[in-house]
CSV table of C-alpha atoms in Angstrom, one decimal:
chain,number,residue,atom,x,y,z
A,2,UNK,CA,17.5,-35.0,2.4
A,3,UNK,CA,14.6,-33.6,4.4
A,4,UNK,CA,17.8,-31.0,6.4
A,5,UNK,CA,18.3,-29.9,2.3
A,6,UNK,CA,14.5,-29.1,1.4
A,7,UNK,CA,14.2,-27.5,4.3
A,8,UNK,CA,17.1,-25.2,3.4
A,9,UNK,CA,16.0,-25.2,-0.3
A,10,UNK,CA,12.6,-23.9,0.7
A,11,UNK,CA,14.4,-21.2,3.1
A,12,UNK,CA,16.4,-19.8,0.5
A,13,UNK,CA,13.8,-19.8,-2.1
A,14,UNK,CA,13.0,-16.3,-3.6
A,15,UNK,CA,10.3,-14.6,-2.9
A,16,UNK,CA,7.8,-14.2,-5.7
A,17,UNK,CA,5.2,-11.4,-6.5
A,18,UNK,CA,1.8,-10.8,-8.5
A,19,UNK,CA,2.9,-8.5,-11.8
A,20,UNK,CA,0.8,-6.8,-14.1
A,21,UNK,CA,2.0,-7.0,-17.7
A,22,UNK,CA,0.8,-5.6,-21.1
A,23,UNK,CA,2.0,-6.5,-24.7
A,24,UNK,CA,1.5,-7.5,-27.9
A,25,UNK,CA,1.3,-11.0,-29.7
A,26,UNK,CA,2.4,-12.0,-33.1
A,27,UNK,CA,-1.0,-10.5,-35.1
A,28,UNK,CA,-0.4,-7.0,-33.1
A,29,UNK,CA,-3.4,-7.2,-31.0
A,30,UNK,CA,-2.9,-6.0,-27.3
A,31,UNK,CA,-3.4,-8.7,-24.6
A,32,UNK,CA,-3.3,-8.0,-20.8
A,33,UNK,CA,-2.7,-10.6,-17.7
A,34,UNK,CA,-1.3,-11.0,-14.8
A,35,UNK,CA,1.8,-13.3,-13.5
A,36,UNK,CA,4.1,-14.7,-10.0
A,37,UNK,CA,7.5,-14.2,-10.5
A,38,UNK,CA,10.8,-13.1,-8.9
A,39,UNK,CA,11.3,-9.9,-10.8
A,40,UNK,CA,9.7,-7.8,-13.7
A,41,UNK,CA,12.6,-8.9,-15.8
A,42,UNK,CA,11.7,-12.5,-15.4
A,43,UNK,CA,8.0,-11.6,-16.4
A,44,UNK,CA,9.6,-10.0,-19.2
A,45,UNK,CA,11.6,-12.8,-20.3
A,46,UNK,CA,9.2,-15.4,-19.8
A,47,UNK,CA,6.5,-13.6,-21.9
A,48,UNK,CA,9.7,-13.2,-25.0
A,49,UNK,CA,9.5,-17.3,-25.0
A,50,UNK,CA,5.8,-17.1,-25.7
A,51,UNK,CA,6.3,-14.9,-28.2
A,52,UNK,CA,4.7,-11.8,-26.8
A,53,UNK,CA,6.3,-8.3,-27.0
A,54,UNK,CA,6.2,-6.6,-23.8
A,55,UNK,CA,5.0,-3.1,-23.6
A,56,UNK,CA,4.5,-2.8,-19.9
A,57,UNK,CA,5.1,-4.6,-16.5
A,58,UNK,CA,4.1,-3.5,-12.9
A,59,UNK,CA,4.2,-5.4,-9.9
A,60,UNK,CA,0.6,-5.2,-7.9
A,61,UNK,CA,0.9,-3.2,-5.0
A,62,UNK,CA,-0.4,-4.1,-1.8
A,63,UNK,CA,-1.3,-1.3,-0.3
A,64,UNK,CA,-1.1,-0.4,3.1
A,65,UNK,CA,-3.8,-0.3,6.3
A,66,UNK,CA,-6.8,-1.7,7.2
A,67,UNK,CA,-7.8,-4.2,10.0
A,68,UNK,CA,-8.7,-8.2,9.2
A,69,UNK,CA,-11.8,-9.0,11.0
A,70,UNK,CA,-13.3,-12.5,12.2
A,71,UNK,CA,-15.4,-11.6,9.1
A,72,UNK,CA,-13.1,-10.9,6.8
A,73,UNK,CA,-11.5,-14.5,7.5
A,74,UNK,CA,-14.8,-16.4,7.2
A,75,UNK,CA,-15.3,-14.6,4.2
A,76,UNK,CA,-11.9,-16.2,2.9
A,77,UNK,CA,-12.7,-19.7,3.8
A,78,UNK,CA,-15.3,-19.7,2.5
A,79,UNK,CA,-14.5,-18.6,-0.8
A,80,UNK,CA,-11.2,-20.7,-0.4
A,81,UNK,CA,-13.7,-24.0,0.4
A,82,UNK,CA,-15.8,-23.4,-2.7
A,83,UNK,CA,-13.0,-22.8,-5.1
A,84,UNK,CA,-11.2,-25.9,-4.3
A,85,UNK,CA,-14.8,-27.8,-4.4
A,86,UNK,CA,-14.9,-26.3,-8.3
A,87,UNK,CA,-11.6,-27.6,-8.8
A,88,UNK,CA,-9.8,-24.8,-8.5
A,89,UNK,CA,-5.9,-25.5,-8.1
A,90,UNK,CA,-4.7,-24.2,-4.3
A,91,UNK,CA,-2.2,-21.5,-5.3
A,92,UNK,CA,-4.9,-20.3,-8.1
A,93,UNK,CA,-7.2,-20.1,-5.3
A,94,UNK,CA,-5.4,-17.7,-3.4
A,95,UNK,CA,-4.6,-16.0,-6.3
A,96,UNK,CA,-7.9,-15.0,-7.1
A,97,UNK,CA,-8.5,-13.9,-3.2
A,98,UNK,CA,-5.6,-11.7,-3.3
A,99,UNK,CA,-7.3,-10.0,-6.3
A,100,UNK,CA,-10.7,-9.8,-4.8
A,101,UNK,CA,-10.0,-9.2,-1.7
A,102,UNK,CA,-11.2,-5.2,-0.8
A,103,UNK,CA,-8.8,-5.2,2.6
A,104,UNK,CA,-5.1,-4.6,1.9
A,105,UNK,CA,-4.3,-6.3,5.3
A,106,UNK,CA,-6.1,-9.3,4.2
A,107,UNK,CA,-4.1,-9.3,0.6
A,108,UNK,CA,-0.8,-9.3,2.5
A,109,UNK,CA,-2.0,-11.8,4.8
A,110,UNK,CA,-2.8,-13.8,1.6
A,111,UNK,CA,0.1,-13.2,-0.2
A,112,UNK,CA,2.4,-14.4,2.7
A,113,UNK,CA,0.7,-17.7,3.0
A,114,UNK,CA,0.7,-18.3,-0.5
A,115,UNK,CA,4.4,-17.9,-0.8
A,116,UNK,CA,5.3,-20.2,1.9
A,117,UNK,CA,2.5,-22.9,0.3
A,118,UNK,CA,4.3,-21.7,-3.3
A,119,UNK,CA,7.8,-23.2,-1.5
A,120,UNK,CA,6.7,-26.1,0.4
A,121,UNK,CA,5.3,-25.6,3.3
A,122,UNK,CA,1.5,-27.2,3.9
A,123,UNK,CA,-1.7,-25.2,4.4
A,124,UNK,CA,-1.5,-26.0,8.0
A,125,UNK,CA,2.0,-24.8,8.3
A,126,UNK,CA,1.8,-21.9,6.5
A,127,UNK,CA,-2.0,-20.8,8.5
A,128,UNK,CA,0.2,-21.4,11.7
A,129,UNK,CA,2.4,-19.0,11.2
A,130,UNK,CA,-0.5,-16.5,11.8
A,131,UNK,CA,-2.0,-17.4,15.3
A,132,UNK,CA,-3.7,-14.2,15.4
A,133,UNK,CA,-5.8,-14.6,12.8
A,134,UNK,CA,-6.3,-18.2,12.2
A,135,UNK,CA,-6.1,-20.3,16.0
A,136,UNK,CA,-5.4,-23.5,17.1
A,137,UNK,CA,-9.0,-24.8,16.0
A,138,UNK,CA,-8.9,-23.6,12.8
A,139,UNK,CA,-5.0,-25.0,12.1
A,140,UNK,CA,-5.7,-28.1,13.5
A,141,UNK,CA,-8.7,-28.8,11.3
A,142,UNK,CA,-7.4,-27.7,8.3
A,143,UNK,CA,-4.1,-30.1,9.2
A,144,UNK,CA,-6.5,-32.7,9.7
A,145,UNK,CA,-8.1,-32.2,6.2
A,146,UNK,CA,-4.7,-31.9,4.3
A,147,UNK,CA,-4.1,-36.0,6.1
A,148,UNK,CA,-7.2,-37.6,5.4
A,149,UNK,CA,-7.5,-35.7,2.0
A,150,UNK,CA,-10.6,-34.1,2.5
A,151,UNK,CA,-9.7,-30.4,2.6
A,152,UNK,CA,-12.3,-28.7,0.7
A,153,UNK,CA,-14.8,-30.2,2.8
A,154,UNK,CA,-13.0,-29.2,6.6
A,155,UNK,CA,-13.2,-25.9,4.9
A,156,UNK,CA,-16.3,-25.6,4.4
A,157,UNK,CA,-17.1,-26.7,7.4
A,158,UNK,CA,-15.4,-24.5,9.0
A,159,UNK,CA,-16.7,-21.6,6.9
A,160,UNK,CA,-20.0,-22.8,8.6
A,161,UNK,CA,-18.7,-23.2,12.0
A,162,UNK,CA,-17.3,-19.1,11.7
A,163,UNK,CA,-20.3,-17.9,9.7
A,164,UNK,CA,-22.6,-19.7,13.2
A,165,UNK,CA,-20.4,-17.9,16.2
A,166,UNK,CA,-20.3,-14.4,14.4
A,167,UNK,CA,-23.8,-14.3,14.1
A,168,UNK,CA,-24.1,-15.4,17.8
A,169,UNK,CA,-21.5,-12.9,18.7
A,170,UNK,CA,-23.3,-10.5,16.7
A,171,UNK,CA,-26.6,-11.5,18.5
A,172,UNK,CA,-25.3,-10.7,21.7
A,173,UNK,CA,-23.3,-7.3,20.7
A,174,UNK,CA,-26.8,-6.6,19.3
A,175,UNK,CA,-28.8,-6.7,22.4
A,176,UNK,CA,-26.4,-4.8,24.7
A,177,UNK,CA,-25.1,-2.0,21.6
A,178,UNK,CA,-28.9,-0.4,22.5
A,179,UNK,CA,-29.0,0.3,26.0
A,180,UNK,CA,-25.3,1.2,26.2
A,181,UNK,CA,-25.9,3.8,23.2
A,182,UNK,CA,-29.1,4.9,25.0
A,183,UNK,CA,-26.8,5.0,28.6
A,184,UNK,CA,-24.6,7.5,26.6
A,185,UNK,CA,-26.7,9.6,25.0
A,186,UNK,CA,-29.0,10.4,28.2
A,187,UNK,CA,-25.2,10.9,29.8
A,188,UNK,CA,-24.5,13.4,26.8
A,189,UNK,CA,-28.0,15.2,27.4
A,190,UNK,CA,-27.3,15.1,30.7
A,191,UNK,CA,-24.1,16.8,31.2
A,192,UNK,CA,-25.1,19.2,28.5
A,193,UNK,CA,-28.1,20.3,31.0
A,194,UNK,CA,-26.2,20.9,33.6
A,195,UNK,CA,-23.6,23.1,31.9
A,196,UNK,CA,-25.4,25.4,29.9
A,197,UNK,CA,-29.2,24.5,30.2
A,198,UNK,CA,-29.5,25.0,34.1
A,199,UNK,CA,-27.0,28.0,34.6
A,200,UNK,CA,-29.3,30.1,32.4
A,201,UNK,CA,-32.1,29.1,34.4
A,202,UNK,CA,-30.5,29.7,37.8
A,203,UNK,CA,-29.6,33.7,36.4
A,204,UNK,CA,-33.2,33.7,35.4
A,205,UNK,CA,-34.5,32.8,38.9
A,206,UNK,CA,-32.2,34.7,40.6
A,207,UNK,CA,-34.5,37.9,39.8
A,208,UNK,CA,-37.2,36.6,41.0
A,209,UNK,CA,-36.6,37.4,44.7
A,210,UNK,CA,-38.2,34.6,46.2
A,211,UNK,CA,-37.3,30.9,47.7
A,212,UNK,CA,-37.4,28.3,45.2
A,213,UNK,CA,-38.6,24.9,45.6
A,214,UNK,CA,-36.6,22.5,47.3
A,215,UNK,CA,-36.2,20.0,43.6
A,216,UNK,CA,-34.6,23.5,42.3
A,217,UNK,CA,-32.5,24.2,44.9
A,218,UNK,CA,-30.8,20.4,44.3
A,219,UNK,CA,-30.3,20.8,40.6
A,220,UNK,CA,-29.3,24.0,41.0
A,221,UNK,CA,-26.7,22.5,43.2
A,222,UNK,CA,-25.1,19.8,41.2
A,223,UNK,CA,-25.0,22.0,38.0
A,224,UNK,CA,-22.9,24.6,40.1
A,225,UNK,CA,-20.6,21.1,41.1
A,226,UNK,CA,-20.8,20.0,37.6
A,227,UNK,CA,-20.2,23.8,36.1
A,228,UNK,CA,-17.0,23.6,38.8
A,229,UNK,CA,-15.3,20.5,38.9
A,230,UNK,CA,-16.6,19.1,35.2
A,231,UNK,CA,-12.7,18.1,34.4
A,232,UNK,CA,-12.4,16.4,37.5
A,233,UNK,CA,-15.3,14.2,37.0
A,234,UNK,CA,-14.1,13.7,33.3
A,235,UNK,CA,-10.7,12.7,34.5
A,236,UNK,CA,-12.3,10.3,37.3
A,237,UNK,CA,-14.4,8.8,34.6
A,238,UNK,CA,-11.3,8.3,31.9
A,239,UNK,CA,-9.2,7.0,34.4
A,240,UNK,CA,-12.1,4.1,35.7
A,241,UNK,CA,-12.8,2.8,32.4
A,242,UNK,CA,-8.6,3.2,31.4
A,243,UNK,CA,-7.8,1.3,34.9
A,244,UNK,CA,-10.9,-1.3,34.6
A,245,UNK,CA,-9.9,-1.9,31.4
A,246,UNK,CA,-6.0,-2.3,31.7
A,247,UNK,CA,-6.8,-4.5,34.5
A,248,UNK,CA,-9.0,-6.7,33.0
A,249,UNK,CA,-6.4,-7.5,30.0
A,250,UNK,CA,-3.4,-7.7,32.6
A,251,UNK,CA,-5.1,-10.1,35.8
A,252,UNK,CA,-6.4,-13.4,34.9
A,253,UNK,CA,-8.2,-13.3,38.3
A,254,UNK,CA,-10.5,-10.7,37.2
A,255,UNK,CA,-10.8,-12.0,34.3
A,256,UNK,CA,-12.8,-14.7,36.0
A,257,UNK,CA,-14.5,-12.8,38.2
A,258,UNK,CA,-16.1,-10.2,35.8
A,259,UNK,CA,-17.0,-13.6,33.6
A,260,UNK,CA,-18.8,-15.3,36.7
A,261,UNK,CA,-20.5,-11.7,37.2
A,262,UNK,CA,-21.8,-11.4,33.5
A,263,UNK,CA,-23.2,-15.1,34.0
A,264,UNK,CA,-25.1,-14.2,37.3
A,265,UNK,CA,-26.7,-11.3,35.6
A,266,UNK,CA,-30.5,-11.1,35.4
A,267,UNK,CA,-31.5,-12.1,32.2
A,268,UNK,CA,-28.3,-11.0,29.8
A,269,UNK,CA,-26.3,-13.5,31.8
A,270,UNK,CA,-29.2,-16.4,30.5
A,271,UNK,CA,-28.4,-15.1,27.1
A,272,UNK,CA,-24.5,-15.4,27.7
A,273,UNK,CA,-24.3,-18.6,28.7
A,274,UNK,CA,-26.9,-20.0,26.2
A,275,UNK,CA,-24.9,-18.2,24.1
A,276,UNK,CA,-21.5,-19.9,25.2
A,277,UNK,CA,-22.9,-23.4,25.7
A,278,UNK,CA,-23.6,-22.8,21.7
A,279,UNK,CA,-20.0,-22.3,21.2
A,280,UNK,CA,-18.8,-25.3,22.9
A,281,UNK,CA,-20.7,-27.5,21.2
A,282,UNK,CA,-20.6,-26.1,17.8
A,283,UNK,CA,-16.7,-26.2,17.9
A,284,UNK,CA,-16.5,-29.4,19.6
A,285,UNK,CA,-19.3,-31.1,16.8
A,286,UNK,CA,-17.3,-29.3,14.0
A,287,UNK,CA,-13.6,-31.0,15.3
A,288,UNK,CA,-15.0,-34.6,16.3
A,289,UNK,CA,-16.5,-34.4,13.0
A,290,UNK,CA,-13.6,-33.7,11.4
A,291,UNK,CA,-11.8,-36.6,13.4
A,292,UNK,CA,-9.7,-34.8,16.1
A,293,UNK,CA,-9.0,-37.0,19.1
A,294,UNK,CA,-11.6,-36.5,21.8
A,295,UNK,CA,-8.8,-35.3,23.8
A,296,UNK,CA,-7.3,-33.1,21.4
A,297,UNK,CA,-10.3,-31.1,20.4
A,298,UNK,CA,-11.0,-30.4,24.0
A,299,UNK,CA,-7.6,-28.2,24.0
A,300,UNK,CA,-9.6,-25.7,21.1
A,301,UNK,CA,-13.0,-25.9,22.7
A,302,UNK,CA,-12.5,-23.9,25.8
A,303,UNK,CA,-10.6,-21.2,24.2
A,304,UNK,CA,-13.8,-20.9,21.4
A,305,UNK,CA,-15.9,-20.5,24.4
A,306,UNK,CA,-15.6,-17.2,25.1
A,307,UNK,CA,-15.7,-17.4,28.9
A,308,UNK,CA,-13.2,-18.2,31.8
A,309,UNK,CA,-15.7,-19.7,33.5
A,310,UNK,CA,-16.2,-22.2,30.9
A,311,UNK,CA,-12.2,-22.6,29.9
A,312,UNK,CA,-11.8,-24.0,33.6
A,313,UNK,CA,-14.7,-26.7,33.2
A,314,UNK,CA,-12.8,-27.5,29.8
A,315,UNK,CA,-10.0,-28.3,31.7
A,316,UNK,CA,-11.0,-30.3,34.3
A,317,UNK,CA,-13.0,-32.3,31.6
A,318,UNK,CA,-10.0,-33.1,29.7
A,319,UNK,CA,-8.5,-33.9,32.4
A,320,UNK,CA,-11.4,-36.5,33.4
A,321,UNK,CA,-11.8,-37.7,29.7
A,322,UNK,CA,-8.0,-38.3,29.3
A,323,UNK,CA,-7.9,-40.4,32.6
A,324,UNK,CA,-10.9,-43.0,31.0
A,325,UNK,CA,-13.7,-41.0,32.0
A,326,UNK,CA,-16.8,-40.5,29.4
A,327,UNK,CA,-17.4,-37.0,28.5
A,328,UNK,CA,-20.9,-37.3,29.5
A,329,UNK,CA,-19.7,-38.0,33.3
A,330,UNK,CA,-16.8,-35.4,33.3
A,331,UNK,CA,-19.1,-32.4,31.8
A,332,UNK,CA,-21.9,-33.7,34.4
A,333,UNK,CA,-18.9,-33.4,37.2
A,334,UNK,CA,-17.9,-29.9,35.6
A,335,UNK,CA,-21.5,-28.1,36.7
A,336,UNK,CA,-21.7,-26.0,34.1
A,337,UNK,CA,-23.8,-27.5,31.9
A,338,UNK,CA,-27.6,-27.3,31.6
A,339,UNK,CA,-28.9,-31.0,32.2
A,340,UNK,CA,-30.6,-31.1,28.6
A,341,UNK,CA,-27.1,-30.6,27.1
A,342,UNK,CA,-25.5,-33.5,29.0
A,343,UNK,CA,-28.7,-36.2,28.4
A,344,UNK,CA,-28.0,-35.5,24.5
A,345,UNK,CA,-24.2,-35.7,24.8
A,346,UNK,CA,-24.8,-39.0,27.1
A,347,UNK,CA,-27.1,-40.1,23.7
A,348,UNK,CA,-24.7,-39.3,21.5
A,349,UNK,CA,-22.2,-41.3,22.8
A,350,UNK,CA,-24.0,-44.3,23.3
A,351,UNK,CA,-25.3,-44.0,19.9
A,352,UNK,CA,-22.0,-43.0,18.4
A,353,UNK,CA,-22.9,-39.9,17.0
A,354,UNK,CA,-21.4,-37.4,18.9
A,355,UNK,CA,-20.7,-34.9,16.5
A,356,UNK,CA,-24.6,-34.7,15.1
A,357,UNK,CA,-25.8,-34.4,18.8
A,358,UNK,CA,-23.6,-31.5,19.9
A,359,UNK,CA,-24.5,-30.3,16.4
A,360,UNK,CA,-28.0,-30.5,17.2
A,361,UNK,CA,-27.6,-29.0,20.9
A,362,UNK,CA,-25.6,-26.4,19.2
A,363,UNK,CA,-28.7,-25.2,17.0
A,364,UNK,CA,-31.2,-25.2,20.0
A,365,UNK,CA,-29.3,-22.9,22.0
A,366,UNK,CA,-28.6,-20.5,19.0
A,367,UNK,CA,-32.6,-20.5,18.2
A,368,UNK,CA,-32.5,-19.9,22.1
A,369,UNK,CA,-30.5,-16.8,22.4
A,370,UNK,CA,-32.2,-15.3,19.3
A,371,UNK,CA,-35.8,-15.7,21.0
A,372,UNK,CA,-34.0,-14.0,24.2
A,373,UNK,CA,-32.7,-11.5,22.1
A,374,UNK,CA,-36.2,-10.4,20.8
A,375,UNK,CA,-37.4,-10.4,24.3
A,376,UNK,CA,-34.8,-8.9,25.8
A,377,UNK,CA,-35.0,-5.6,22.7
A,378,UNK,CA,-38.6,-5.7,23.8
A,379,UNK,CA,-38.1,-5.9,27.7
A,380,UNK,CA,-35.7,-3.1,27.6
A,381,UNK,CA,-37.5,-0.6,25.4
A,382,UNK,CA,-40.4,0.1,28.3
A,383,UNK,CA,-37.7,0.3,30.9
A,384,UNK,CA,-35.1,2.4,28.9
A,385,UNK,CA,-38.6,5.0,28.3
A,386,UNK,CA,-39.1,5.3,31.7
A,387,UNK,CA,-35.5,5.3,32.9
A,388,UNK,CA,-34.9,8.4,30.4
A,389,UNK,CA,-38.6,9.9,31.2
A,390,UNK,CA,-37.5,9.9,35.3
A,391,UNK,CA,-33.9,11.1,34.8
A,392,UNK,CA,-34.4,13.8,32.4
A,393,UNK,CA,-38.1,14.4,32.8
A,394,UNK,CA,-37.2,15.2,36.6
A,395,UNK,CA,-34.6,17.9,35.8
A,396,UNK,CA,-37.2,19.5,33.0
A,397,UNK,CA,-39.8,19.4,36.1
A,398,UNK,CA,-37.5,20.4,38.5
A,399,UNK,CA,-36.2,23.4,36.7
A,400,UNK,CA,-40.0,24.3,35.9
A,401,UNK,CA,-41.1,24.4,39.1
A,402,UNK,CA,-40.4,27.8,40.2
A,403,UNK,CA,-42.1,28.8,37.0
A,404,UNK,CA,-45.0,26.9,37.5
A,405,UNK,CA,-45.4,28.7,41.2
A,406,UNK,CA,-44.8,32.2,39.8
A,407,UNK,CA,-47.6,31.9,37.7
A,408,UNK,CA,-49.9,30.3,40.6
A,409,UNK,CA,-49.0,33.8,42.7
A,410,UNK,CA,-49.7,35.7,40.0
């Protein structure tokens, strides 16, 4: 029997979204919109109801676009409060496919409402998509679909996304403003010593006298830079190209660069406060949900964000699935800060684990937004003088010879 549903299921035809017009019995013009196999079927269908059809199109899905992390939180969250209103599963996705702006997303969509439409669970049908929707994120909803609760996993897990992309975007936040100011002095830079300091050097060279040493070195690298500019361009492409190729190929420096960023001078603080939020906030939101200490420590390392933090995952799983507590095997990981493992060791005496990590969860978020704002406000002195010594130097240093022509004369 089950060997029969499966292959009813895989033979099932594929239905899409139509767009029909017509007219009922009293000649007034109605519109709507329905699933079916074919526009002949639509057609048909609407004949029974007594409806003459005048036109039926099937909705496009057009193609392009990109789904973000946002663009799925987005979803769950819409799909979490429709099926708290009430609203029927398939309806549900119905009206996302509608509203949804991103014609990636409405494919996405459409796909997983088909293989709901012929059997297949949420959970199923979300798996079939790793890239998009993880292990964390299948798991819970599978664990909603058994215990019945769906609509509130989902909005839980609504939350959970909503929390880590506005941590990530906390974080992408503080280092987007040096990096863009790193570029631009670059930009300025090169554009100096290309066209801005050759006209100077035909300038001086009527003068007929020595110019100061500062000159003389500028001078110098602009001629370099004026020479070999491709070369230096090609030097530069290929170093980021072979950094970053490397980085997605070898695991090993993979962890390396994460152990670097964590031993940085005050970003690294804001990393890992950062990460620790992550653990806990996914390991709260699946204990909550009533995933198997055990199991939910194969999502949390992943959700982390950092290698360094994957391996302590491990090696705690390892420890808790041997009899272990987790308060013992994070204390044995080392590479959590003591206050985390005191409120873990309270919540498991006091068997409320989940609202503990929950709790640690929101300190360290509050944390890495009061590092944020002192890092914006750390960096904007230092970026001020860094550009005022780089570029201020080469205004200087090309002014020089002017400043001692005018002395002489």
């Amino acid at each position: 029997m089950a060997t029969a549903s499966r292959a009813a299921r895989a033979i099932a035809p594929k239905e899409d979204l139509y767009n029909w017009e017509g007219k009922d019995k009293s000649g007034k013009v109605i519109r709507g919109e329905m699933r079916a196999t074919g526009d002949k079927v639509v057609q048909a269908t609407l004949r029974r109801q007594g409806i003459l059809v005048t036109k039926v199109k099937k909705q496009a899905l057009s193609r392009g676009g990109r789904i973000g992390e946002r663009d799925i939180a987005l979803f769950t969250r819409q799909l979490a409060t429709m099926m708290k209103s009430g609203v029927p599963l398939l309806q549900a996705f119905d009206i996302g496919i509608k509203g949804s702006g991103n014609p990636a997303l409405s494919r996405l969509l459409n796909e997983i409402r088909n293989d709901v439409e012929t059997g297949s669970s949420l959970s199923q049908a979300f798996a079939k998509h790793p890239v998009q929707f993880d292990r964390l994120f299948v798991n819970l909803v599978a664990a909603g679909e058994q215990a019945g609760i769906l609509d509130n996993l989902l909005d839980r897990l609504a939350t959970y996304k909503e929390k880590i992309i506005a941590i990530k975007g906390k974080i992408k936040s503080a280092l987007f403003y040096p990096a863009a100011v790193v570029v631009v002095a670059a930009l300025v830079i090169s554009v100096m010593m290309l066209f801005v300091i050759p006209e100077f050097k035909n300038v001086f060279s009527s003068f007929g006298a020595d110019l100061p040493g500062p000159t003389l070195i500028v001078i110098g690298m602009s001629d370099f830079f004026v020479e070999y500019w491709y070369v230096l361009l090609g030097i530069i492409v290929a170093a980021i190209g072979g950094i970053i190729f490397t980085y997605r190929r070898s695991p090993s420096v993979q962890v390396a660069v994460d152990r670097l960023i964590l031993k940085l001078p005050v970003v690294g603080d804001i990393v890992r406060k950062a990460t620790v939020a992550r653990w806990t906030r996914t390991l709260s939101t699946m204990f909550a949900a009533g995933v198997p200490l055990v199991e939910a420590l194969d999502s949390v390392g992943g959700a982390s964000g950092n290698h360094v933090y994957v391996t302590a995952t491990r090696e705690i799983q390892s420890e808790v699935s041997t009899g272990s507590s987790l308060t013992v095997a994070m204390q044995n990981a080392r590479v959590f800060p003591s206050m985390v493992v005191q409120m873990v060791s309270i919540g498991e005496e006091s068997g409320q684990l989940d609202s503990m990590l929950g709790k640690v969860a929101d300190f360290f978020e509050q944390e890495v937004d009061d590092a944020v704002a002192g890092l914006s406000q750390l960096l904007e002195p230092l970026i001020m003088v860094f550009l005022g010594t780089v570029i201020g130097g080469l205004v200087v240093a090309m002014y020089l010879p002017i400043f001692k022509l005018g002395a002489v004369v």
